[in-house]
Structure formats: structure tokens, C-alpha cells
PDB file of C-alpha atoms and ligand atoms in Angstrom:
ATOM      1  CA  UNK I   1    -116.375  68.382  10.877  1.00 47.00           C
ATOM      2  CA  UNK I   2    -118.655  67.364   8.059  1.00 54.00           C
ATOM      3  CA  UNK I   3    -122.493  66.705   8.670  1.00 52.00           C
ATOM      4  CA  UNK I   4    -124.952  64.331   6.935  1.00 52.00           C
ATOM      5  CA  UNK I   5    -127.320  65.896   4.653  1.00 50.00           C
ATOM      6  CA  UNK I   6    -130.820  64.184   3.865  1.00 51.00           C
ATOM      7  CA  UNK I   7    -129.848  64.735   0.302  1.00 51.00           C
ATOM      8  CA  UNK I   8    -127.278  61.930   0.388  1.00 47.00           C
ATOM      9  CA  UNK I   9    -130.137  59.494   0.422  1.00 49.00           C
ATOM     10  CA  UNK I  10    -131.133  58.171  -3.456  1.00 49.00           C
ATOM     11  CA  UNK I  11    -134.524  59.805  -4.427  1.00 48.00           C
ATOM     12  CA  UNK I  12    -135.400  57.394  -6.953  1.00 48.00           C
ATOM     13  CA  UNK I  13    -138.319  55.568  -5.096  1.00 50.00           C
ATOM     14  CA  UNK I  14    -141.529  57.398  -4.949  1.00 75.00           C
ATOM     15  CA  UNK I  15    -142.473  55.717  -1.750  1.00 91.00           C
ATOM     16  CA  UNK I  16    -140.040  56.362   1.161  1.00 95.00           C
ATOM     17  CA  UNK I  17    -138.567  53.396   2.947  1.00 98.00           C
ATOM     18  CA  UNK I  18    -138.193  54.227   6.633  1.00 98.00           C
ATOM     19  CA  UNK I  19    -137.095  52.068   9.388  1.00 98.00           C
ATOM     20  CA  UNK I  20    -137.981  52.261  13.145  1.00 98.00           C
ATOM     21  CA  UNK I  21    -135.349  50.675  14.932  1.00 98.00           C
ATOM     22  CA  UNK I  22    -135.806  50.008  18.784  1.00 98.00           C
ATOM     23  CA  UNK I  23    -133.064  48.891  21.002  1.00 98.00           C
ATOM     24  CA  UNK I  24    -132.906  47.212  24.382  1.00 98.00           C
ATOM     25  CA  UNK I  25    -135.887  46.588  26.838  1.00 98.00           C
ATOM     26  CA  UNK I  26    -138.292  48.376  23.980  1.00 98.00           C
ATOM     27  CA  UNK I  27    -139.962  45.153  23.485  1.00 97.00           C
ATOM     28  CA  UNK I  28    -141.468  45.628  27.044  1.00 96.00           C
ATOM     29  CA  UNK I  29    -143.277  48.690  25.985  1.00 97.00           C
ATOM     30  CA  UNK I  30    -146.660  48.705  27.691  1.00 95.00           C
ATOM     31  CA  UNK I  31    -145.638  46.498  30.485  1.00 96.00           C
ATOM     32  CA  UNK I  32    -142.260  48.458  31.443  1.00 96.00           C
ATOM     33  CA  UNK I  33    -142.585  51.505  33.818  1.00 96.00           C
ATOM     34  CA  UNK I  34    -145.659  52.477  32.409  1.00 96.00           C
ATOM     35  CA  UNK I  35    -145.623  55.763  34.283  1.00 95.00           C
ATOM     36  CA  UNK I  36    -142.480  56.688  32.228  1.00 97.00           C
ATOM     37  CA  UNK I  37    -143.187  54.759  28.926  1.00 97.00           C
ATOM     38  CA  UNK I  38    -147.004  54.615  28.698  1.00 94.00           C
ATOM     39  CA  UNK I  39    -149.359  51.581  28.687  1.00 95.00           C
ATOM     40  CA  UNK I  40    -149.208  51.005  25.000  1.00 96.00           C
ATOM     41  CA  UNK I  41    -147.315  48.146  23.337  1.00 94.00           C
ATOM     42  CA  UNK I  42    -145.351  49.274  20.295  1.00 96.00           C
ATOM     43  CA  UNK I  43    -147.076  46.832  18.086  1.00 95.00           C
ATOM     44  CA  UNK I  44    -150.112  48.687  18.296  1.00 96.00           C
ATOM     45  CA  UNK I  45    -148.436  51.985  17.781  1.00 97.00           C
ATOM     46  CA  UNK I  46    -146.451  50.461  14.621  1.00 98.00           C
ATOM     47  CA  UNK I  47    -149.947  49.492  13.270  1.00 98.00           C
ATOM     48  CA  UNK I  48    -151.439  53.083  13.675  1.00 98.00           C
ATOM     49  CA  UNK I  49    -148.168  54.548  11.814  1.00 98.00           C
ATOM     50  CA  UNK I  50    -148.436  52.160   8.989  1.00 97.00           C
ATOM     51  CA  UNK I  51    -152.088  52.931   8.512  1.00 97.00           C
ATOM     52  CA  UNK I  52    -151.424  56.778   8.618  1.00 97.00           C
ATOM     53  CA  UNK I  53    -148.771  56.704   6.365  1.00 96.00           C
ATOM     54  CA  UNK I  54    -150.113  53.929   3.975  1.00 95.00           C
ATOM     55  CA  UNK I  55    -149.194  54.772   0.169  1.00 93.00           C
ATOM     56  CA  UNK I  56    -146.666  57.325   1.465  1.00 93.00           C
ATOM     57  CA  UNK I  57    -144.307  55.575   3.617  1.00 97.00           C
ATOM     58  CA  UNK I  58    -143.077  51.923   3.729  1.00 97.00           C
ATOM     59  CA  UNK I  59    -142.573  51.615   7.561  1.00 98.00           C
ATOM     60  CA  UNK I  60    -140.499  48.677   8.632  1.00 98.00           C
ATOM     61  CA  UNK I  61    -139.630  47.773  12.188  1.00 98.00           C
ATOM     62  CA  UNK I  62    -136.650  46.248  14.065  1.00 98.00           C
ATOM     63  CA  UNK I  63    -136.369  45.647  17.760  1.00 98.00           C
ATOM     64  CA  UNK I  64    -133.231  43.809  19.471  1.00 98.00           C
ATOM     65  CA  UNK I  65    -131.801  43.699  22.816  1.00 98.00           C
ATOM     66  CA  UNK I  66    -128.309  43.242  21.372  1.00 98.00           C
ATOM     67  CA  UNK I  67    -126.015  46.050  20.416  1.00 98.00           C
ATOM     68  CA  UNK I  68    -124.487  44.108  17.424  1.00 98.00           C
ATOM     69  CA  UNK I  69    -127.902  43.194  15.917  1.00 98.00           C
ATOM     70  CA  UNK I  70    -128.926  46.763  15.869  1.00 99.00           C
ATOM     71  CA  UNK I  71    -125.719  47.835  14.158  1.00 98.00           C
ATOM     72  CA  UNK I  72    -126.223  44.959  11.544  1.00 98.00           C
ATOM     73  CA  UNK I  73    -129.442  46.325  10.797  1.00 98.00           C
ATOM     74  CA  UNK I  74    -128.096  49.852  10.480  1.00 98.00           C
ATOM     75  CA  UNK I  75    -125.492  48.287   7.938  1.00 98.00           C
ATOM     76  CA  UNK I  76    -128.426  46.399   6.391  1.00 98.00           C
ATOM     77  CA  UNK I  77    -130.554  49.403   5.325  1.00 98.00           C
ATOM     78  CA  UNK I  78    -128.099  52.199   5.635  1.00 98.00           C
ATOM     79  CA  UNK I  79    -127.056  52.366   1.881  1.00 98.00           C
ATOM     80  CA  UNK I  80    -130.544  52.261   0.256  1.00 97.00           C
ATOM     81  CA  UNK I  81    -133.345  53.219   2.693  1.00 98.00           C
ATOM     82  CA  UNK I  82    -134.483  56.821   2.979  1.00 97.00           C
ATOM     83  CA  UNK I  83    -134.358  57.184   6.912  1.00 98.00           C
ATOM     84  CA  UNK I  84    -133.817  55.513  10.238  1.00 98.00           C
ATOM     85  CA  UNK I  85    -135.950  56.230  13.424  1.00 98.00           C
ATOM     86  CA  UNK I  86    -133.584  55.097  16.078  1.00 99.00           C
ATOM     87  CA  UNK I  87    -134.387  54.561  19.779  1.00 98.00           C
ATOM     88  CA  UNK I  88    -131.322  52.976  21.010  1.00 98.00           C
ATOM     89  CA  UNK I  89    -132.775  52.797  24.642  1.00 98.00           C
ATOM     90  CA  UNK I  90    -130.054  52.709  27.134  1.00 98.00           C
ATOM     91  CA  UNK I  91    -127.315  52.158  24.426  1.00 98.00           C
ATOM     92  CA  UNK I  92    -127.787  55.851  23.599  1.00 98.00           C
ATOM     93  CA  UNK I  93    -125.933  56.580  26.615  1.00 98.00           C
ATOM     94  CA  UNK I  94    -123.005  53.983  26.239  1.00 98.00           C
ATOM     95  CA  UNK I  95    -122.705  53.020  22.580  1.00 98.00           C
ATOM     96  CA  UNK I  96    -119.582  54.527  20.564  1.00 98.00           C
ATOM     97  CA  UNK I  97    -120.193  51.631  18.222  1.00 98.00           C
ATOM     98  CA  UNK I  98    -123.795  52.754  17.366  1.00 98.00           C
ATOM     99  CA  UNK I  99    -122.306  56.164  16.804  1.00 98.00           C
ATOM    100  CA  UNK I 100    -119.644  54.820  14.394  1.00 98.00           C
ATOM    101  CA  UNK I 101    -122.260  52.651  12.689  1.00 98.00           C
ATOM    102  CA  UNK I 102    -124.530  55.804  12.042  1.00 98.00           C
ATOM    103  CA  UNK I 103    -121.563  57.937  10.823  1.00 98.00           C
ATOM    104  CA  UNK I 104    -120.676  54.739   8.457  1.00 98.00           C
ATOM    105  CA  UNK I 105    -123.783  54.686   6.505  1.00 98.00           C
ATOM    106  CA  UNK I 106    -125.498  57.420   4.148  1.00 98.00           C
ATOM    107  CA  UNK I 107    -129.164  57.059   5.411  1.00 98.00           C
ATOM    108  CA  UNK I 108    -129.901  59.670   7.870  1.00 98.00           C
ATOM    109  CA  UNK I 109    -130.909  58.906  11.357  1.00 98.00           C
ATOM    110  CA  UNK I 110    -133.240  60.689  13.507  1.00 98.00           C
ATOM    111  CA  UNK I 111    -132.679  59.932  17.427  1.00 98.00           C
ATOM    112  CA  UNK I 112    -135.924  59.570  19.460  1.00 98.00           C
ATOM    113  CA  UNK I 113    -136.850  59.002  23.004  1.00 98.00           C
ATOM    114  CA  UNK I 114    -140.156  58.458  24.513  1.00 98.00           C
ATOM    115  CA  UNK I 115    -139.456  60.085  27.756  1.00 98.00           C
ATOM    116  CA  UNK I 116    -137.740  63.472  28.011  1.00 98.00           C
ATOM    117  CA  UNK I 117    -134.227  62.076  29.121  1.00 98.00           C
ATOM    118  CA  UNK I 118    -133.259  65.469  30.101  1.00 98.00           C
ATOM    119  CA  UNK I 119    -135.788  65.583  32.842  1.00 98.00           C
ATOM    120  CA  UNK I 120    -134.497  62.147  34.185  1.00 97.00           C
ATOM    121  CA  UNK I 121    -131.170  61.109  35.803  1.00 97.00           C
ATOM    122  CA  UNK I 122    -128.120  62.679  34.819  1.00 97.00           C
ATOM    123  CA  UNK I 123    -126.731  59.658  33.268  1.00 97.00           C
ATOM    124  CA  UNK I 124    -129.615  59.837  30.613  1.00 98.00           C
ATOM    125  CA  UNK I 125    -128.587  63.584  29.706  1.00 98.00           C
ATOM    126  CA  UNK I 126    -125.610  62.414  27.607  1.00 98.00           C
ATOM    127  CA  UNK I 127    -126.182  60.688  24.177  1.00 98.00           C
ATOM    128  CA  UNK I 128    -123.161  59.109  22.499  1.00 98.00           C
ATOM    129  CA  UNK I 129    -125.424  58.951  19.204  1.00 98.00           C
ATOM    130  CA  UNK I 130    -126.838  62.470  18.778  1.00 98.00           C
ATOM    131  CA  UNK I 131    -123.709  63.982  17.247  1.00 98.00           C
ATOM    132  CA  UNK I 132    -123.959  61.545  14.415  1.00 98.00           C
ATOM    133  CA  UNK I 133    -127.844  61.967  13.871  1.00 98.00           C
ATOM    134  CA  UNK I 134    -129.603  64.563  11.920  1.00 98.00           C
ATOM    135  CA  UNK I 135    -131.688  65.297  14.738  1.00 98.00           C
ATOM    136  CA  UNK I 136    -133.311  64.268  18.138  1.00 98.00           C
ATOM    137  CA  UNK I 137    -136.842  64.094  19.372  1.00 98.00           C
ATOM    138  CA  UNK I 138    -137.523  63.287  22.985  1.00 98.00           C
ATOM    139  CA  UNK I 139    -140.434  63.570  25.678  1.00 98.00           C
ATOM    140  CA  UNK I 140    -143.396  63.260  23.398  1.00 98.00           C
ATOM    141  CA  UNK I 141    -144.280  59.831  24.505  1.00 97.00           C
ATOM    142  CA  UNK I 142    -144.619  57.280  21.573  1.00 98.00           C
ATOM    143  CA  UNK I 143    -145.780  60.373  19.508  1.00 98.00           C
ATOM    144  CA  UNK I 144    -141.921  61.060  19.148  1.00 98.00           C
ATOM    145  CA  UNK I 145    -141.682  58.288  16.619  1.00 98.00           C
ATOM    146  CA  UNK I 146    -144.545  60.111  14.472  1.00 98.00           C
ATOM    147  CA  UNK I 147    -142.670  63.258  14.883  1.00 98.00           C
ATOM    148  CA  UNK I 148    -139.621  61.735  13.349  1.00 98.00           C
ATOM    149  CA  UNK I 149    -141.449  60.092  10.379  1.00 98.00           C
ATOM    150  CA  UNK I 150    -143.053  63.579   9.806  1.00 97.00           C
ATOM    151  CA  UNK I 151    -139.256  65.287   9.853  1.00 97.00           C
ATOM    152  CA  UNK I 152    -138.399  62.662   7.212  1.00 97.00           C
ATOM    153  CA  UNK I 153    -141.495  63.500   5.090  1.00 95.00           C
ATOM    154  CA  UNK I 154    -140.997  67.250   5.414  1.00 90.00           C
ATOM    155  CA  UNK I 155    -137.337  67.148   4.160  1.00 78.00           C
ATOM    156  CA  UNK I 156    -136.544  68.486   0.538  1.00 57.00           C
TER     157      UNK I 156
HETATM  158  C1  LIG Q   1    -135.460  55.801  26.478  1.00 61.79           C
HETATM  159  C2  LIG Q   1    -134.534  56.598  27.303  1.00 61.79           C
HETATM  160  C3  LIG Q   1    -133.388  55.696  27.903  1.00 61.79           C
HETATM  161  O1  LIG Q   1    -132.598  56.519  28.836  1.00 61.79           O
HETATM  162  C4  LIG Q   1    -133.896  54.499  28.243  1.00 61.79           C
HETATM  163  O2  LIG Q   1    -132.621  53.653  28.522  1.00 61.79           O
HETATM  164  C5  LIG Q   1    -134.724  53.652  27.419  1.00 61.79           C
HETATM  165  C6  LIG Q   1    -135.930  54.344  26.796  1.00 61.79           C
HETATM  166  C7  LIG Q   1    -136.749  56.452  25.859  1.00 61.79           C
HETATM  167  O3  LIG Q   1    -137.325  56.057  24.813  1.00 61.79           O
HETATM  168  O4  LIG Q   1    -137.218  57.392  26.775  1.00 61.79           O
HETATM  169  O5  LIG Q   1    -134.519  52.549  27.368  1.00 61.79           O
HETATM  170  O6  LIG Q   1    -134.781  55.810  25.251  1.00 61.79           O
END
């Protein structure tokens, strides 16, 4: 089996372009099960990340509850951007189509989860996308996203 390497990404831009891609129900962050996902909305978190990485990373954001829209977005950025930070929500556990989309593009993808899925229900222990991603970060709350951006910045 061949694994994707970070070096497949074009290195022509000085500022890295990274997409944070959130899947189903993650538009409800801040309202949805705050005991698990926290009380903070993602817009706030995104602003903080954009401020933190200003001048170093162009951080874009897309969220959809629709599997095909997530796949279309991966296709759209997946041949020119430097990284995708993907929280596929529940599609993580079900979507072979997302796995294929990740395999089909050049841009490396880091899988993230806010909660530690391995401490939760058994059906959350299985990810259909991990095998196509360069790495997985989970269980650090919204900080999981920052850790993924850091991982892209630390690459050589
Ligand atoms: C999640 C974990 C998934 O199991 C769940 O379906 C989500 C969020 C997380 O970020 O912890 O929607 O991806």
C-alpha cells in the first residue's frame, strides 16, 4: 500500500492554504451536547485561529451536513491547497465515499475530532477515513483543530 506524503503538495506559495472542513451537525457547536463538545461556537474558534496564524496560514472554512458537498469541497481544494483539517462528524464512521475522496486528491488530510471517540460508544471507535489520512487528532476539544494546523506547519 502506498501512503500519501506531505511532499506531494506544491510548495510554490509562501503562505500555506489550509481548509478546515466540518461535517454534519458541527454547525451546532456551542449548542449541541455542550458536555461533550463544549460551549463555544466554531465561528469564534475560527477567528482565534485566523488571528493566531495571520501572515503564516490562509485558513479557510467550510461546513456541510451533506456528504456530497464535503466530497465536492475535497475535490475543489485537493489538488492545490496545502492541507485539509477534516472533522467528518458521524460520516467518519460510515463513509467509504469520503475515504475515496481523500485518497483521490493530492492534498494531505488530517482527521480531527473534538471528543475522544475511543472513550465513547463502540460505533465511534471505527473510522472509515483514518486509513486515508496522514494522521488523526482527537480528544482535545476545539484545540484539536489548532493541533492539526500545527502539524501542517511543522511538516518539512
Ligand atoms: C465528532 C465525533 C463523532 O463521533 C460525532 O459523530 C461528531 C463529532 C467529534 O468531533 O468528536 O459529530 O467527530
